């Protein structure tokens, strides 16, 4: 049973990080602008925080799902987060890339985005409610701990795939820091705009 719980954590969270978001886009950016080594430090730190993040959300999934208009708060946070990331990336597009980066910086960055990861809350609210209601996992500490560890590994594997893909693309095409940062910033702004239009549609059109 615990093996199935672990396997579900790995598979489900791997799938959760496939759609474009602030985390996988950051991994792509780090890989191309700073190198695969710094991206791996980021992924390792992020995955550790993801274990704790998943455990917390899954532990209180029923309480969180009962919050009034909880999705609206998430959309609001995502708008601000994507705008900040987009502006920061856009402003750094013309900066000359360093030849050496601190491993601690990548680790701290991974831990920071692991904490500021509201995009995964709706995902785990939906998935967690389904898994618990169908008794695929229980909310005991041992079961949730195993599931959360699997979740962290799943996130790490998915992000590692993005890092390797970015490295492959970089070897096939000449991608400058300017081009990469400009493209990533554009994607962040697009994702922010999506959440803005989503709120407008829900509150003023629907």
Short mmCIF file of C-alpha atoms in Angstrom, two decimals:
data_model
loop_
_atom_site.label_atom_id
_atom_site.label_comp_id
_atom_site.label_asym_id
_atom_site.label_seq_id
_atom_site.Cartn_x
_atom_site.Cartn_y
_atom_site.Cartn_z
CA UNK A 1 0.00 0.00 0.00
CA UNK A 2 2.80 2.43 0.86
CA UNK A 3 4.55 1.62 -2.40
CA UNK A 4 1.37 2.54 -4.30
CA UNK A 5 1.12 5.74 -2.24
CA UNK A 6 4.73 6.61 -3.10
CA UNK A 7 4.19 5.77 -6.78
CA UNK A 8 1.09 7.98 -6.93
CA UNK A 9 3.05 10.88 -5.46
CA UNK A 10 5.81 10.50 -8.06
CA UNK A 11 3.52 10.15 -11.07
CA UNK A 12 0.92 12.76 -10.14
CA UNK A 13 3.36 15.52 -9.27
CA UNK A 14 5.46 14.77 -12.35
CA UNK A 15 2.34 15.41 -14.41
CA UNK A 16 1.57 18.50 -12.33
CA UNK A 17 4.74 20.23 -13.47
CA UNK A 18 4.35 19.59 -17.20
CA UNK A 19 2.10 22.62 -17.97
CA UNK A 20 4.02 25.91 -18.33
CA UNK A 21 4.39 27.67 -14.99
CA UNK A 22 6.74 29.77 -12.94
CA UNK A 23 8.80 26.79 -11.75
CA UNK A 24 9.54 24.92 -14.97
CA UNK A 25 10.10 28.17 -16.89
CA UNK A 26 12.58 29.24 -14.21
CA UNK A 27 14.41 25.93 -14.60
CA UNK A 28 14.63 26.45 -18.36
CA UNK A 29 15.94 29.97 -17.84
CA UNK A 30 18.53 28.88 -15.26
CA UNK A 31 19.74 26.02 -17.45
CA UNK A 32 20.32 28.22 -20.48
CA UNK A 33 21.66 31.31 -18.73
CA UNK A 34 23.58 29.76 -15.82
CA UNK A 35 24.19 26.16 -16.84
CA UNK A 36 22.84 22.74 -15.91
CA UNK A 37 24.76 22.61 -12.62
CA UNK A 38 22.99 25.64 -11.17
CA UNK A 39 19.65 24.34 -12.41
CA UNK A 40 20.25 21.05 -10.60
CA UNK A 41 20.99 22.86 -7.33
CA UNK A 42 17.75 24.78 -7.78
CA UNK A 43 15.79 21.59 -8.50
CA UNK A 44 17.23 19.77 -5.48
CA UNK A 45 16.37 22.60 -3.09
CA UNK A 46 12.94 23.06 -4.61
CA UNK A 47 12.14 19.34 -4.39
CA UNK A 48 12.93 19.26 -0.67
CA UNK A 49 10.53 22.16 -0.04
CA UNK A 50 7.97 20.47 -2.28
CA UNK A 51 7.88 17.51 0.11
CA UNK A 52 6.92 19.81 2.99
CA UNK A 53 4.56 21.82 0.78
CA UNK A 54 2.68 18.73 -0.40
CA UNK A 55 2.40 17.35 3.14
CA UNK A 56 0.94 20.62 4.42
CA UNK A 57 -1.59 21.01 1.62
CA UNK A 58 -2.68 17.37 1.70
CA UNK A 59 -2.98 17.42 5.48
CA UNK A 60 -5.39 20.36 5.38
CA UNK A 61 -6.97 19.71 1.99
CA UNK A 62 -10.53 19.51 3.34
CA UNK A 63 -10.17 22.75 5.30
CA UNK A 64 -8.55 24.54 2.37
CA UNK A 65 -11.24 23.40 -0.06
CA UNK A 66 -13.92 24.88 2.19
CA UNK A 67 -12.45 28.39 2.02
CA UNK A 68 -14.80 30.86 0.28
CA UNK A 69 -13.60 31.97 -3.18
CA UNK A 70 -10.24 30.35 -2.52
CA UNK A 71 -9.53 30.14 -6.25
CA UNK A 72 -9.83 33.91 -6.57
CA UNK A 73 -7.11 34.43 -4.00
CA UNK A 74 -4.86 32.01 -5.86
CA UNK A 75 -5.45 33.83 -9.14
CA UNK A 76 -4.63 37.14 -7.49
CA UNK A 77 -1.38 35.79 -6.06
CA UNK A 78 -0.45 34.27 -9.42
CA UNK A 79 -1.02 37.60 -11.19
CA UNK A 80 1.37 39.36 -8.83
CA UNK A 81 3.92 36.52 -8.90
CA UNK A 82 4.02 36.27 -12.70
CA UNK A 83 4.24 40.05 -13.04
CA UNK A 84 7.15 40.23 -10.61
CA UNK A 85 8.97 37.37 -12.34
CA UNK A 86 8.24 38.87 -15.76
CA UNK A 87 9.48 42.35 -14.79
CA UNK A 88 12.59 40.94 -13.08
CA UNK A 89 13.43 38.75 -16.07
CA UNK A 90 12.75 41.55 -18.56
CA UNK A 91 14.98 43.99 -16.68
CA UNK A 92 17.84 41.48 -16.62
CA UNK A 93 17.64 40.67 -20.35
CA UNK A 94 20.55 42.94 -21.29
CA UNK A 95 22.79 42.07 -18.37
CA UNK A 96 26.02 40.30 -19.17
CA UNK A 97 25.89 36.71 -17.86
CA UNK A 98 28.34 35.84 -15.10
CA UNK A 99 30.92 33.14 -15.66
CA UNK A 100 30.59 31.83 -12.11
CA UNK A 101 27.54 31.52 -9.88
CA UNK A 102 27.19 30.68 -6.22
CA UNK A 103 25.62 27.32 -5.49
CA UNK A 104 24.02 28.87 -2.41
CA UNK A 105 22.18 31.40 -4.57
CA UNK A 106 20.56 28.64 -6.64
CA UNK A 107 19.66 26.70 -3.49
CA UNK A 108 18.11 29.76 -1.85
CA UNK A 109 16.22 30.55 -5.06
CA UNK A 110 14.86 27.01 -5.21
CA UNK A 111 13.76 27.15 -1.57
CA UNK A 112 12.11 30.56 -2.11
CA UNK A 113 10.06 29.44 -5.10
CA UNK A 114 9.27 26.20 -3.27
CA UNK A 115 7.55 28.29 -0.62
CA UNK A 116 6.01 30.76 -3.10
CA UNK A 117 4.31 28.10 -5.16
CA UNK A 118 0.57 28.89 -5.11
CA UNK A 119 0.02 27.32 -8.52
CA UNK A 120 0.24 23.85 -6.97
CA UNK A 121 -2.42 24.52 -4.32
CA UNK A 122 -5.44 24.15 -6.67
CA UNK A 123 -3.78 21.07 -8.19
CA UNK A 124 -3.43 19.33 -4.83
CA UNK A 125 -6.88 20.46 -3.70
CA UNK A 126 -8.42 18.68 -6.68
CA UNK A 127 -6.10 15.66 -6.71
CA UNK A 128 -5.97 15.36 -2.93
CA UNK A 129 -9.74 15.46 -2.54
CA UNK A 130 -10.11 12.79 -5.21
CA UNK A 131 -7.45 10.49 -3.75
CA UNK A 132 -8.72 10.79 -0.18
CA UNK A 133 -12.41 10.46 -1.06
CA UNK A 134 -11.69 7.32 -3.10
CA UNK A 135 -9.46 5.97 -0.33
CA UNK A 136 -6.41 5.66 -2.55
CA UNK A 137 -4.40 7.23 0.27
CA UNK A 138 -5.23 8.09 3.87
CA UNK A 139 -4.38 11.20 5.85
CA UNK A 140 -2.21 9.42 8.43
CA UNK A 141 1.24 10.85 8.98
CA UNK A 142 3.10 7.82 7.61
CA UNK A 143 1.02 7.59 4.44
CA UNK A 144 1.15 11.33 3.77
CA UNK A 145 4.88 11.41 4.45
CA UNK A 146 5.50 8.65 1.90
CA UNK A 147 3.19 10.37 -0.59
CA UNK A 148 4.92 13.72 -0.05
CA UNK A 149 8.38 12.21 -0.55
CA UNK A 150 7.15 10.70 -3.79
CA UNK A 151 5.74 14.10 -4.72
CA UNK A 152 9.10 15.76 -4.17
CA UNK A 153 10.85 13.14 -6.29
CA UNK A 154 8.21 13.50 -8.99
CA UNK A 155 8.70 17.27 -9.09
CA UNK A 156 12.46 16.78 -9.28
CA UNK A 157 12.18 14.32 -12.15
CA UNK A 158 9.84 16.56 -14.15
CA UNK A 159 12.02 19.62 -13.64
CA UNK A 160 15.14 17.62 -14.47
CA UNK A 161 13.47 16.74 -17.74
CA UNK A 162 12.90 20.44 -18.45
CA UNK A 163 16.53 21.19 -17.61
CA UNK A 164 17.83 18.50 -19.95
CA UNK A 165 15.44 19.64 -22.69
CA UNK A 166 16.66 23.23 -22.30
CA UNK A 167 20.26 22.02 -22.46
CA UNK A 168 19.47 20.06 -25.64
CA UNK A 169 17.81 23.09 -27.25
CA UNK A 170 20.80 25.22 -26.34
CA UNK A 171 23.16 22.85 -28.11
CA UNK A 172 21.02 22.90 -31.27
CA UNK A 173 20.39 26.64 -31.43
CA UNK A 174 22.43 29.72 -30.60
CA UNK A 175 20.43 31.19 -27.72
CA UNK A 176 21.79 34.34 -26.11
CA UNK A 177 20.86 35.47 -22.61
CA UNK A 178 18.99 38.40 -24.15
CA UNK A 179 16.78 36.16 -26.29
CA UNK A 180 16.11 33.66 -23.50
CA UNK A 181 15.23 36.25 -20.86
CA UNK A 182 13.05 38.15 -23.30
CA UNK A 183 11.14 34.98 -24.26
CA UNK A 184 10.73 33.82 -20.64
CA UNK A 185 9.57 37.30 -19.57
CA UNK A 186 7.00 37.24 -22.36
CA UNK A 187 5.67 33.90 -21.14
CA UNK A 188 5.44 35.20 -17.55
CA UNK A 189 3.47 38.25 -18.74
CA UNK A 190 1.21 36.00 -20.82
CA UNK A 191 0.47 33.77 -17.82
CA UNK A 192 -0.27 36.84 -15.69
CA UNK A 193 -2.63 38.14 -18.40
CA UNK A 194 -4.39 34.75 -18.48
CA UNK A 195 -5.20 34.97 -14.76
CA UNK A 196 -6.33 38.59 -15.14
CA UNK A 197 -8.74 37.72 -17.95
CA UNK A 198 -9.90 34.68 -15.98
CA UNK A 199 -10.93 36.88 -13.04
CA UNK A 200 -12.56 39.40 -15.38
CA UNK A 201 -14.54 36.63 -17.06
CA UNK A 202 -15.67 35.11 -13.76
CA UNK A 203 -16.73 38.38 -12.11
CA UNK A 204 -17.93 40.56 -14.97
CA UNK A 205 -18.83 38.39 -17.98
CA UNK A 206 -19.94 34.96 -16.79
#
